[in-house]
Amino acid sequence: MKIAVCIKRVPDSEARVKISADGKSLDEAGVKFVLNPYDEFAVEEALRRKEKAGSGEVVVICLGPAAAQETIRTALAMGADRGVLLQADTIPADPFETAKLIAAELKSATWDLVLLGRMAIDDYNHQVGVLAAELLGLPCVTAVSHLDIDGAKGVAEREIEGGIEVVEFPMPAVLTTDKGLNEPRYPALKGIMAAKKKPLEVKPVQAAAGKLEIIALTPPPERKEGKIVGEGPAAVGELVRLLREEAKVL
Amino acid sequence: MSGVLAVLEQRDGVLRKVSFEVATAARRVGTKVDAVVCSSPGPEACATAIAERAKSGGYGVVVFAATATGKDLAPRVAAKLGVAVASDVTDLAAEGDAIVATRPVYAGKALQKIRVLGKPAVVSVRPNIFTPDARASQEKPETLSVASPGRVVVREIKAAPAGMLDVAEAQVIISGGRGLKEPANFKVLEDLAKAFGGRAAVGASRAVVDAGWRPHADQVGQTGKTVSPSLYFAIGISGAIQHLAGMRTSKVIVAINKDKDAPIFKVADYGVVGDLFEIVPKLTDEIRKLHG
Ligand SMILES: Cc1cc2nc3c(=O)[nH]c(=O)nc-3n(C[C@H](O)[C@H](O)[C@H](O)COP(=O)(O)OP(=O)(O)OC[C@H]3O[C@@H](n4cnc5c(N)ncnc54)[C@H](O)[C@@H]3O)c2cc1C
Ligand SMILES: Nc1ncnc2c1ncn2[C@@H]1O[C@H](COP(=O)(O)O)[C@@H](O)[C@H]1O
C-alpha cells in the first residue's frame, strides 16, 4: 500500500500564546512546536495499514518552515519511510492555498490512500483534507474514528451530534482522522536513530496570498472576574440564588 | 450588497436548532437571505447542489453551521467555488464590500480577526453563539433536490440512546473529571442532569474518556467537542488548558473542586470549594425543587 500522510508543525497545546509586534501573528520565541496531535492518528493509521498489507510505503508531506524538518523526523521515527518538506517561510492564512500546494505535491504520484488530521490545533480550520480531495478529484471522508478497508471499498465511522454515521466510500480516498481511530505509538530509540538516515526531500514553494486576510490577533476577552461562592454543601443555596438572580440561567 | 445563502440542517425532516442560528448570522451580513436544506445520504451530491445554487443565485456570502455535518460540507462547497471556509466563527459583520469574521485559534487562547475576500465568502458559524432572532423560527428553507448521492454514502446513523442529549447541543452541561474517582460515580452527575429536565447533558474531561469511564462523544476540549452552553458545570475537573479550549465560550461557568487553587476557578463565574460528593447531591435537590 502506498500511503501519503500530510502533517503539520504546530505550537504545543500547552504553549503560552504571546502576540507579535505586528498584532497579527504568534510570537514564536520560546514556543515548543510539535506534530499536530490529530496527524499522529493519521501517521499511526498509515503505518498499521502498511504493516497489515505486508508491503508498501508511507510518505509524509509537510508544508512549513525549515524547522518543520524536525516534525517530519518525528513521523519518520514513528516508522514512516520518507518525508517531503514543502518549504515556505510562512504557512498561508488561507487554507485553500495550503491545499493547492499539498495537492500539487500529491499529484506527482498515485496513492492507495491519503490521510490527514481532522484539524490543526493552531488554526482550527478543519478543511485542508477536504479541499485537497476536491482538488484531486478523490472521494473524502472526514473525522474518521473507525475504519475498515476491504479491497476497493472502505467503511468509516464518524461522530456526529447525537450519533455515529457509518459511511461507505470507494478507494483510493482521502480521509481525515479523529481521536479514537487508534493509539499512536511513541517513537522508540531505534526508530529515532533510523529516522536520521531516512530520505527527507526539501522543495521550496511559493504560496499565494489567498483570500483570507488576517487583520488582527488578540487575546480572548477576559472572563468577568469570577467569585468563590463558598465552601462545601453550605454554599449550594447561595450558588442557586446567584444562578437564578444574577446570572439568570435557571 | 448581494444576497446571502444560509445552508440549514435538518434531521428526520425537522430543522435543527443550529439552523436558526445560521439564519440569524446570515441576516447580520445581508438583508436578502435565502435558506436551503439538502437532504441526501451523500455529502458530495449536496455539495454540488449547494455550489450550483450559490453560483446561479450570485450570492455574496454562504453561511453554514460549524457542526460535524457543516464542517464536512462547507469545505466541499467552498472548493467548488474556488475559495476556503472562514470556519467556526464566533462573530460576523459586513464591512463595506468585505466580510469580517472572528474565530478562536490556538485552543481559544487567541482570537483571529479575518477579512474574507472570496466571492462568495464562505463561512461556518460556531453553534450556540448566535442567538436566534424572532424571525428565525419562521424560516422555510427551499429543499435542494439531488439525483444520485455520489461516491461517499452514509449507510446508517447509529443514534445515541433515546433521551440522551448531545453535549454539543445541550443548553446545560454537567461535566465530570477524574475527581469523580470511578465510573459508577457519574450517576451523581446524571441525577443532576435529570433535575434540569431534558435540557442537560453529561460531559467529560479527556482523563476520564481515556480511562474508558465515558465515551469519546462526551469529551469536551481540544480533542473532543467545542461547546458553548448557557450553563457549564465543571465538577472534579482541574481546568487544563486543553479542557478550557472546548468550553471557555460558555455563557456561565460553575466549578466545583476540592482544591481551591485549581485553574478551573480562574475561568469560572461561580466556584464552590469542597467535596463534590457532598455538594452535588445537595445541588440536585435544590434544582429539583425549582423545576418540580
Ligand atoms: C494534545 C492534548 C489534547 C488534550 N485534549 C483534551 C480534551 O479535549 N479535553 C480534556 O478535558 N483534556 C484534554 N487533554 C488533557 C488535559 O491536559 C488534562 O490532562 C485533563 O483535562 C485532566 O482531566 P481532569 O481535570 O479530569 O483530571 P485532573 O487534572 O486529575 O483533575 C481532577 C480534579 O478533580 C479534583 N477533585 C478530586 N477529588 C475531588 C472531590 N472529591 N471533589 C471535588 N473535586 C475533586 C481535583 O482537585 C482536580 O482538580 C489534552 C491533552 C493534550 C496533551
Ligand atoms: N502546512 C501543512 N502541511 C501539511 N499538512 C497540513 C498543513 N496544514 C494542514 N495540514 C493537514 O490538514 C489537516 C487539517 O488542517 P486544517 O484544515 O488547517 O485544520 C491537518 O491535520 C494536516 O493533516
Coordinates of N, CA, C and O in Angstrom, one line a residue, chain A residues 11-17 19 26 37-38 94-96 118-119 121-127 130-131 134 137-142 157-170 178-179 210-221 223-224 226-237 239-240 242-244 246-247 249-250, chain B residues 11 16 44 67-68 71-72 75-76 79-80 82-85 87 100 103-118 151-160 166 168-169 196 206 209-210 216-217 219 222-224 230-231 241-242 245 248 250-254 265 267-273 278-279 282-283 286-287 290:
Chain A
P11 N 2.2 24.8 17.3 CA 2.7 25.0 18.7 C 2.0 24.0 19.6 O 0.9 23.6 19.5
D12 N 2.8 23.5 20.6 CA 2.3 22.6 21.6 C 1.1 23.2 22.2 O 1.0 24.4 22.4
S13 N 0.1 22.3 22.6 CA -1.2 22.9 23.1 C -1.0 23.6 24.5 O -1.8 24.4 24.9
E14 N 0.1 23.3 25.2 CA 0.4 23.9 26.4 C 1.0 25.3 26.2 O 1.2 26.1 27.2
A15 N 1.5 25.6 25.0 CA 2.3 26.8 24.8 C 1.5 28.1 25.2 O 0.3 28.2 25.0
R16 N 2.3 29.0 25.8 CA 1.7 30.3 26.1 C 1.6 31.1 24.8 O 2.5 31.1 24.0
V17 N 0.5 31.7 24.6 CA 0.3 32.5 23.4 C 0.6 33.9 23.6 O 0.0 34.6 24.4
I19 N 1.4 37.5 21.5 CA 1.2 38.0 20.1 C 2.4 38.9 19.7 O 2.9 39.7 20.5
L26 N 1.5 35.0 15.9 CA 2.0 34.4 17.2 C 3.5 34.8 17.3 O 4.3 34.6 16.3
P37 N -1.4 16.9 17.0 CA -1.9 15.6 17.6 C -2.8 14.8 16.7 O -2.8 13.6 16.7
Y38 N -3.7 15.4 15.9 CA -4.6 14.7 15.0 C -3.8 14.0 13.9 O -4.3 13.0 13.4
D94 N -4.7 31.4 4.3 CA -5.8 30.8 3.5 C -5.6 29.3 3.3 O -4.7 28.9 2.5
P95 N -6.4 28.4 3.9 CA -6.1 27.0 3.8 C -6.3 26.5 2.4 O -5.7 25.4 2.1
F96 N -7.0 27.2 1.5 CA -7.1 26.8 0.1 C -5.7 26.8 -0.5 O -5.4 26.0 -1.4
R118 N -8.0 15.6 11.3 CA -9.3 16.2 11.2 C -9.1 17.8 11.3 O -9.9 18.5 10.6
M119 N -8.2 18.2 12.1 CA -7.9 19.7 12.1 C -6.6 19.9 12.7 O -6.0 19.1 13.4
I121 N -4.4 22.0 15.4 CA -4.8 22.6 16.7 C -4.4 24.0 16.8 O -4.7 24.7 17.8
D122 N -3.7 24.6 15.8 CA -3.4 26.0 15.9 C -4.5 26.9 15.2 O -5.1 27.7 15.8
D123 N -4.8 26.5 13.9 CA -5.7 27.4 13.2 C -7.2 26.9 13.2 O -8.1 27.6 12.8
Y124 N -7.4 25.7 13.7 CA -8.8 25.1 13.8 C -9.5 25.2 12.5 O -10.8 25.3 12.5
N125 N -8.9 25.1 11.4 CA -9.6 25.2 10.1 C -10.4 24.0 9.7 O -11.4 24.2 9.0
H126 N -10.1 22.9 10.2 CA -10.6 21.6 9.7 C -11.1 21.6 8.3 O -12.3 21.5 8.0
Q127 N -10.2 21.8 7.4 CA -10.7 21.7 6.0 C -9.6 21.4 4.9 O -10.0 21.0 3.8
V130 N -10.4 18.1 3.0 CA -11.5 18.2 2.1 C -11.1 19.0 0.8 O -11.4 18.6 -0.3
L131 N -10.4 20.1 1.0 CA -10.0 21.0 -0.1 C -9.1 20.2 -1.0 O -9.2 20.2 -2.2
E134 N -10.9 17.6 -3.0 CA -11.7 18.2 -4.1 C -10.7 18.6 -5.3 O -11.1 18.4 -6.4
G137 N -9.9 15.4 -7.0 CA -11.0 14.6 -7.5 C -11.2 13.3 -6.8 O -11.8 12.4 -7.4
L138 N -10.7 13.2 -5.6 CA -10.8 11.9 -4.9 C -12.0 12.0 -3.9 O -12.2 13.1 -3.3
P139 N -12.6 10.9 -3.6 CA -13.6 10.9 -2.5 C -13.0 11.1 -1.2 O -11.8 10.8 -0.9
C140 N -13.8 11.8 -0.3 CA -13.2 12.2 1.0 C -14.2 11.9 2.1 O -15.4 12.1 2.0
V141 N -13.7 11.3 3.2 CA -14.5 11.2 4.5 C -13.7 11.9 5.6 O -12.5 11.7 5.7
T142 N -14.4 12.7 6.3 CA -13.8 13.5 7.4 C -14.0 12.9 8.8 O -15.0 12.2 9.0
E157 N -16.5 5.1 10.3 CA -17.4 5.7 11.2 C -17.0 7.1 11.6 O -15.8 7.3 11.7
R158 N -17.9 8.0 11.7 CA -17.6 9.4 12.1 C -18.7 9.9 13.1 O -19.8 9.6 13.0
E159 N -18.2 10.6 14.1 CA -19.1 11.1 15.2 C -19.8 12.3 14.6 O -19.2 13.2 14.1
I160 N -21.1 12.3 14.8 CA -21.9 13.5 14.5 C -22.7 13.8 15.8 O -22.7 13.0 16.8
E161 N -23.3 14.9 15.9 CA -24.1 15.3 17.1 C -25.2 14.2 17.3 O -26.0 14.0 16.4
G162 N -25.1 13.6 18.5 CA -26.2 12.6 18.8 C -26.1 11.3 18.1 O -27.0 10.5 18.2
G163 N -25.0 10.9 17.5 CA -24.8 9.6 17.0 C -23.6 9.4 16.2 O -22.6 10.2 16.3
I164 N -23.5 8.3 15.5 CA -22.4 7.9 14.7 C -22.8 7.6 13.3 O -23.8 6.8 13.1
E165 N -22.2 8.2 12.3 CA -22.5 7.9 10.9 C -21.6 6.8 10.4 O -20.4 6.8 10.6
V166 N -22.2 5.9 9.7 CA -21.5 4.8 9.0 C -21.4 5.2 7.5 O -22.5 5.3 6.9
V167 N -20.2 5.4 7.0 CA -20.1 5.9 5.7 C -19.3 4.9 4.8 O -18.3 4.4 5.2
E168 N -19.8 4.7 3.6 CA -19.2 3.8 2.6 C -18.5 4.7 1.5 O -19.1 5.7 1.1
F169 N -17.4 4.3 1.1 CA -16.7 5.0 0.0 C -15.8 4.1 -0.8 O -15.3 3.1 -0.3
P170 N -15.5 4.5 -2.0 CA -14.5 3.7 -2.8 C -13.1 4.1 -2.6 O -12.8 5.3 -2.2
D178 N -9.7 11.2 13.3 CA -10.2 11.8 14.6 C -9.6 10.9 15.7 O -9.2 9.8 15.5
K179 N -9.7 11.4 16.9 CA -9.3 10.6 18.1 C -10.2 9.4 18.1 O -11.4 9.4 17.7
G210 N -3.8 34.4 -1.1 CA -5.1 33.9 -0.8 C -6.1 34.9 -0.5 O -5.9 36.1 -0.6
K211 N -7.3 34.4 -0.1 CA -8.4 35.3 0.1 C -8.9 35.4 1.5 O -10.0 35.9 1.8
L212 N -8.1 34.9 2.5 CA -8.4 35.2 3.9 C -7.3 36.0 4.4 O -6.1 35.6 4.4
E213 N -7.6 37.2 4.9 CA -6.5 38.1 5.3 C -6.6 38.3 6.8 O -7.7 38.7 7.3
I214 N -5.6 38.0 7.5 CA -5.6 38.2 9.0 C -5.5 39.7 9.3 O -4.5 40.4 8.8
I215 N -6.5 40.3 10.0 CA -6.4 41.7 10.3 C -5.8 41.9 11.7 O -5.0 42.8 11.9
A216 N -6.1 41.0 12.6 CA -5.6 41.1 14.0 C -5.7 39.8 14.7 O -6.5 38.9 14.4
L217 N -4.7 39.6 15.6 CA -4.7 38.5 16.6 C -4.8 39.1 18.0 O -3.9 40.0 18.3
T218 N -5.8 38.8 18.7 CA -5.9 39.4 20.1 C -6.1 38.4 21.1 O -6.6 37.3 20.8
P219 N -5.8 38.7 22.4 CA -6.1 37.7 23.4 C -7.6 37.6 23.6 O -8.3 38.6 23.2
P220 N -8.2 36.5 24.0 CA -9.6 36.4 24.1 C -10.1 37.4 25.2 O -9.3 37.7 26.1
P221 N -11.3 37.8 25.2 CA -11.8 38.7 26.2 C -11.6 38.1 27.6 O -11.9 36.9 27.7
R223 N -12.6 36.7 30.9 CA -13.9 36.4 31.5 C -14.0 37.3 32.7 O -13.1 37.6 33.4
K224 N -15.2 37.8 32.9 CA -15.5 38.6 34.1 C -15.0 37.9 35.4 O -15.1 36.7 35.5
G226 N -14.5 35.9 38.3 CA -15.4 35.0 39.0 C -15.4 35.2 40.5 O -14.6 35.9 41.0
K227 N -16.3 34.5 41.2 CA -16.2 34.5 42.6 C -16.4 33.1 43.2 O -17.0 32.3 42.6
I228 N -15.7 32.9 44.3 CA -15.9 31.7 45.1 C -17.1 32.0 46.0 O -17.1 32.9 46.8
V229 N -18.1 31.2 45.7 CA -19.4 31.4 46.4 C -19.2 31.0 47.9 O -19.8 31.6 48.8
G230 N -18.5 29.9 48.1 CA -18.3 29.4 49.4 C -17.7 28.0 49.5 O -17.2 27.6 48.4
E231 N -17.7 27.4 50.6 CA -17.1 26.1 50.8 C -18.2 25.1 51.2 O -19.0 25.3 52.0
G232 N -18.1 23.9 50.5 CA -18.9 22.8 50.9 C -20.4 22.9 50.6 O -20.8 23.9 50.0
P233 N -21.2 22.0 51.1 CA -22.6 22.0 50.7 C -23.3 23.2 51.2 O -24.4 23.6 50.7
A234 N -22.8 23.9 52.3 CA -23.4 25.0 52.8 C -23.5 26.2 51.8 O -24.4 27.0 51.9
A235 N -22.7 26.1 50.7 CA -22.7 27.2 49.7 C -23.7 27.0 48.6 O -23.9 27.8 47.8
V236 N -24.3 25.8 48.6 CA -25.2 25.5 47.5 C -26.4 26.4 47.4 O -26.8 26.9 46.3
G237 N -27.0 26.8 48.5 CA -28.2 27.7 48.5 C -27.8 29.0 47.8 O -28.5 29.5 46.9
L239 N -25.3 29.5 45.8 CA -25.0 29.3 44.4 C -26.2 29.3 43.5 O -26.3 30.0 42.5
V240 N -27.3 28.6 44.0 CA -28.5 28.5 43.2 C -29.2 29.9 43.1 O -29.7 30.3 42.1
L242 N -27.6 32.8 43.1 CA -26.8 33.6 42.2 C -27.1 33.2 40.7 O -27.3 34.0 39.8
L243 N -27.3 31.9 40.5 CA -27.5 31.4 39.1 C -28.9 31.9 38.7 O -29.1 32.2 37.5
R244 N -29.8 32.0 39.7 CA -31.2 32.5 39.3 C -31.3 33.9 39.1 O -31.7 34.5 38.1
E246 N -28.7 36.5 39.6 CA -27.6 37.3 39.0 C -27.3 36.9 37.5 O -27.4 37.6 36.6
A247 N -27.1 35.5 37.4 CA -26.7 35.0 36.0 C -28.0 34.8 35.2 O -27.9 34.7 34.0
V249 N -29.8 32.1 34.7 CA -29.7 30.9 33.9 C -30.5 29.7 34.4 O -30.6 28.7 33.8
L250 N -31.3 29.9 35.5 CA -32.1 28.8 36.0 C -33.6 29.2 35.8 O -33.9 30.3 35.9
Chain B
R11 N -32.7 17.0 10.5 CA -32.6 15.6 10.6 C -34.0 15.0 10.8 O -34.8 15.6 11.5
R16 N -32.8 21.6 12.6 CA -32.1 21.6 13.9 C -32.0 23.0 14.4 O -31.9 24.0 13.6
E44 N -21.3 14.5 -1.2 CA -20.8 15.0 -2.5 C -21.9 15.7 -3.3 O -21.8 16.7 -3.9
T67 N -21.1 22.5 12.6 CA -21.4 21.2 13.2 C -20.6 20.1 12.5 O -19.8 20.4 11.6
A68 N -20.7 18.9 13.0 CA -20.0 17.8 12.3 C -20.3 17.7 10.9 O -19.5 17.6 10.0
K71 N -19.0 21.1 9.1 CA -17.5 21.1 8.9 C -17.1 20.2 7.8 O -16.0 20.4 7.2
D72 N -17.9 19.2 7.5 CA -17.6 18.3 6.4 C -18.1 18.9 5.0 O -17.4 18.9 4.0
P75 N -16.4 23.0 3.4 CA -15.2 23.0 2.5 C -15.4 22.3 1.2 O -14.8 22.7 0.2
R76 N -16.3 21.3 1.1 CA -16.6 20.7 -0.2 C -17.2 21.7 -1.1 O -16.8 21.8 -2.3
A79 N -14.5 24.6 -2.0 CA -13.6 24.2 -3.0 C -14.2 24.4 -4.4 O -13.5 24.8 -5.3
K80 N -15.4 24.0 -4.5 CA -16.1 24.1 -5.8 C -16.3 25.5 -6.3 O -16.4 25.8 -7.4
G82 N -14.0 27.7 -5.5 CA -12.6 28.3 -5.6 C -12.1 29.1 -4.4 O -11.2 29.9 -4.5
V83 N -12.7 28.8 -3.2 CA -12.3 29.5 -2.0 C -12.2 28.6 -0.8 O -12.6 27.4 -0.9
A84 N -11.7 29.1 0.3 CA -11.7 28.4 1.6 C -12.8 28.8 2.4 O -13.5 29.8 2.1
V85 N -13.0 28.1 3.6 CA -14.0 28.5 4.5 C -13.4 29.3 5.7 O -12.4 28.9 6.2
S87 N -13.8 29.3 9.0 CA -14.6 28.3 9.8 C -14.7 28.6 11.2 O -13.9 29.2 11.8
V100 N -16.1 40.5 7.6 CA -15.1 40.4 8.6 C -15.6 39.4 9.7 O -16.7 39.5 10.1
R103 N -12.6 34.4 14.8 CA -12.6 33.0 15.1 C -11.5 32.7 16.2 O -10.4 33.2 16.2
P104 N -11.9 31.8 17.1 CA -10.9 31.4 18.2 C -9.8 30.5 17.5 O -10.2 29.6 16.8
V105 N -8.6 30.8 17.9 CA -7.5 29.9 17.4 C -6.6 29.6 18.6 O -6.8 30.1 19.7
Y106 N -5.6 28.8 18.4 CA -4.6 28.4 19.5 C -5.4 27.9 20.7 O -5.2 28.5 21.8
A107 N -6.3 27.0 20.5 CA -7.1 26.4 21.7 C -7.8 27.5 22.4 O -7.9 27.5 23.6
G108 N -8.3 28.5 21.7 CA -9.1 29.6 22.3 C -8.2 30.6 23.1 O -8.7 31.5 23.8
K109 N -6.9 30.4 23.0 CA -6.0 31.4 23.7 C -5.8 32.7 22.9 O -5.2 33.6 23.4
A110 N -6.4 32.7 21.7 CA -6.3 34.0 21.0 C -7.5 34.0 20.0 O -8.1 33.0 19.7
L111 N -7.9 35.2 19.6 CA -9.0 35.4 18.6 C -8.3 36.0 17.4 O -7.6 37.0 17.4
Q112 N -8.7 35.4 16.2 CA -8.2 35.9 15.0 C -9.3 36.6 14.3 O -10.4 36.1 14.1
K113 N -9.0 37.9 13.8 CA -10.0 38.6 13.1 C -9.5 38.6 11.6 O -8.4 38.9 11.3
I114 N -10.4 38.1 10.8 CA -10.0 38.0 9.3 C -11.0 38.7 8.4 O -12.2 38.8 8.7
R115 N -10.4 39.2 7.3 CA -11.2 39.7 6.2 C -11.4 38.6 5.2 O -10.4 38.0 4.8
V116 N -12.6 38.3 4.8 CA -12.9 37.3 3.9 C -13.1 37.9 2.5 O -14.1 38.5 2.3
L117 N -12.1 37.7 1.7 CA -12.1 38.4 0.4 C -12.7 37.6 -0.8 O -12.9 38.0 -1.9
G118 N -13.0 36.3 -0.5 CA -13.5 35.4 -1.5 C -14.9 35.9 -2.0 O -15.7 36.5 -1.3
R151 N -20.1 9.4 -4.6 CA -19.3 8.2 -4.2 C -19.3 7.9 -2.7 O -19.1 6.8 -2.3
V152 N -19.5 9.0 -1.9 CA -19.4 8.8 -0.5 C -20.9 8.7 0.1 O -21.7 9.7 -0.2
V153 N -21.3 7.6 0.7 CA -22.7 7.4 1.1 C -22.8 7.1 2.5 O -22.2 6.2 3.0
V154 N -23.7 7.8 3.2 CA -24.0 7.5 4.6 C -25.0 6.3 4.6 O -26.1 6.4 4.1
R155 N -24.5 5.1 5.1 CA -25.4 3.9 5.1 C -26.3 3.9 6.3 O -27.3 3.3 6.2
E156 N -25.8 4.5 7.4 CA -26.6 4.3 8.6 C -26.2 5.4 9.6 O -25.1 5.8 9.6
I157 N -27.1 5.7 10.4 CA -26.8 6.6 11.6 C -27.1 5.8 12.8 O -28.3 5.5 13.1
K158 N -26.1 5.5 13.6 CA -26.3 4.8 14.8 C -26.6 5.9 15.9 O -25.7 6.6 16.3
A159 N -27.9 6.0 16.2 CA -28.2 7.1 17.1 C -27.8 6.8 18.5 O -27.8 5.6 18.9
A160 N -27.5 7.8 19.3 CA -27.2 7.7 20.7 C -28.5 7.2 21.4 O -29.6 7.5 20.8
D166 N -27.0 15.4 23.1 CA -25.5 15.5 22.8 C -25.0 16.8 23.5 O -25.6 17.8 23.5
A168 N -22.9 18.8 22.5 CA -22.7 19.9 21.6 C -24.0 20.7 21.4 O -24.0 21.8 20.9
E169 N -25.1 20.1 21.8 CA -26.4 20.7 21.6 C -27.1 21.1 22.9 O -28.2 21.8 22.8
F196 N -32.5 18.9 35.6 CA -32.7 20.0 34.7 C -33.8 19.7 33.6 O -34.1 20.5 32.7
R206 N -11.0 14.7 29.2 CA -10.3 13.7 28.5 C -9.7 12.6 29.4 O -9.7 11.4 29.1
V209 N -12.3 10.0 29.8 CA -12.6 9.3 28.5 C -11.4 8.4 28.2 O -11.7 7.2 27.8
D210 N -10.2 8.8 28.3 CA -9.1 7.9 28.1 C -9.1 6.7 29.0 O -8.6 5.7 28.6
H216 N -16.1 8.8 24.0 CA -15.4 10.0 23.5 C -16.4 11.0 23.0 O -16.1 12.2 23.0
A217 N -17.7 10.6 22.7 CA -18.7 11.6 22.2 C -19.0 12.6 23.3 O -19.4 13.7 23.0
Q219 N -16.6 13.9 25.4 CA -15.4 14.6 25.7 C -15.5 16.1 25.3 O -15.8 16.4 24.1
Q222 N -10.0 20.2 23.5 CA -9.3 20.3 22.2 C -9.5 19.1 21.4 O -9.6 19.2 20.2
T223 N -9.4 17.9 22.0 CA -9.5 16.7 21.2 C -10.9 16.1 21.4 O -11.1 14.9 21.2
G224 N -11.8 16.9 21.8 CA -13.2 16.5 21.9 C -14.1 17.5 21.3 O -13.8 18.1 20.3
S230 N -25.5 27.6 27.8 CA -25.8 28.7 28.7 C -25.1 28.5 30.1 O -24.8 29.5 30.8
L231 N -25.0 27.3 30.5 CA -24.5 26.9 31.8 C -23.7 25.7 31.7 O -24.1 24.7 31.3
I241 N -5.6 23.6 30.1 CA -5.8 24.4 29.0 C -6.5 23.8 27.9 O -7.4 24.3 27.2
Q242 N -6.3 22.4 27.7 CA -7.0 21.7 26.6 C -8.4 21.5 26.9 O -9.3 21.4 26.0
A245 N -10.1 24.9 26.2 CA -10.3 25.2 24.8 C -11.7 24.8 24.3 O -12.2 25.4 23.4
R248 N -14.6 27.4 27.0 CA -14.4 28.8 27.6 C -15.4 29.8 27.0 O -15.5 30.9 27.5
S250 N -18.5 29.2 27.0 CA -19.8 29.0 27.7 C -20.3 30.3 28.3 O -19.4 31.1 28.7
K251 N -21.6 30.5 28.4 CA -22.1 31.8 28.9 C -21.8 31.9 30.4 O -21.2 32.9 30.9
V252 N -22.2 30.9 31.2 CA -21.9 30.9 32.6 C -21.2 29.6 33.0 O -21.6 28.5 32.6
I253 N -20.1 29.7 33.7 CA -19.3 28.5 34.1 C -19.3 28.4 35.7 O -19.0 29.4 36.4
V254 N -19.7 27.2 36.1 CA -19.6 26.9 37.6 C -18.6 25.8 37.8 O -18.6 24.8 37.1
F265 N -11.0 27.5 38.6 CA -11.6 28.6 39.3 C -11.2 30.0 38.6 O -11.9 31.0 38.8
V267 N -11.4 30.6 35.4 CA -12.4 30.9 34.3 C -13.8 30.8 34.8 O -14.7 31.2 34.1
A268 N -14.0 30.3 36.0 CA -15.4 30.0 36.5 C -16.0 31.4 36.9 O -15.4 32.2 37.5
D269 N -17.3 31.5 36.6 CA -18.0 32.7 37.2 C -18.4 32.5 38.6 O -18.3 33.4 39.4
Y270 N -18.7 31.2 38.9 CA -19.0 30.9 40.3 C -18.3 29.6 40.7 O -18.3 28.6 39.9
G271 N -17.7 29.6 41.9 CA -16.9 28.4 42.3 C -17.4 28.0 43.7 O -17.8 28.8 44.5
V272 N -17.4 26.7 43.9 CA -17.7 26.2 45.2 C -16.5 25.2 45.5 O -16.2 24.3 44.7
V273 N -15.8 25.5 46.6 CA -14.7 24.7 47.0 C -15.2 23.6 48.0 O -15.9 23.9 48.9
E278 N -20.4 15.6 48.4 CA -21.3 16.3 49.4 C -22.1 17.4 48.7 O -23.2 17.6 49.0
I279 N -21.4 18.1 47.8 CA -22.0 19.3 47.2 C -23.1 19.0 46.1 O -24.2 19.5 46.1
K282 N -26.7 17.8 47.0 CA -27.5 18.9 47.6 C -28.0 19.9 46.5 O -29.1 20.3 46.5
L283 N -27.1 20.1 45.5 CA -27.4 20.9 44.4 C -28.5 20.3 43.6 O -29.5 21.0 43.2
E286 N -31.8 21.0 45.2 CA -32.2 22.4 45.0 C -32.8 22.6 43.6 O -33.8 23.3 43.4
I287 N -32.1 22.1 42.6 CA -32.6 22.3 41.2 C -33.9 21.5 41.0 O -34.8 22.1 40.4
L290 N -36.7 23.6 42.2 CA -37.0 24.7 41.3 C -37.9 24.2 40.1 O -38.7 25.0 39.6

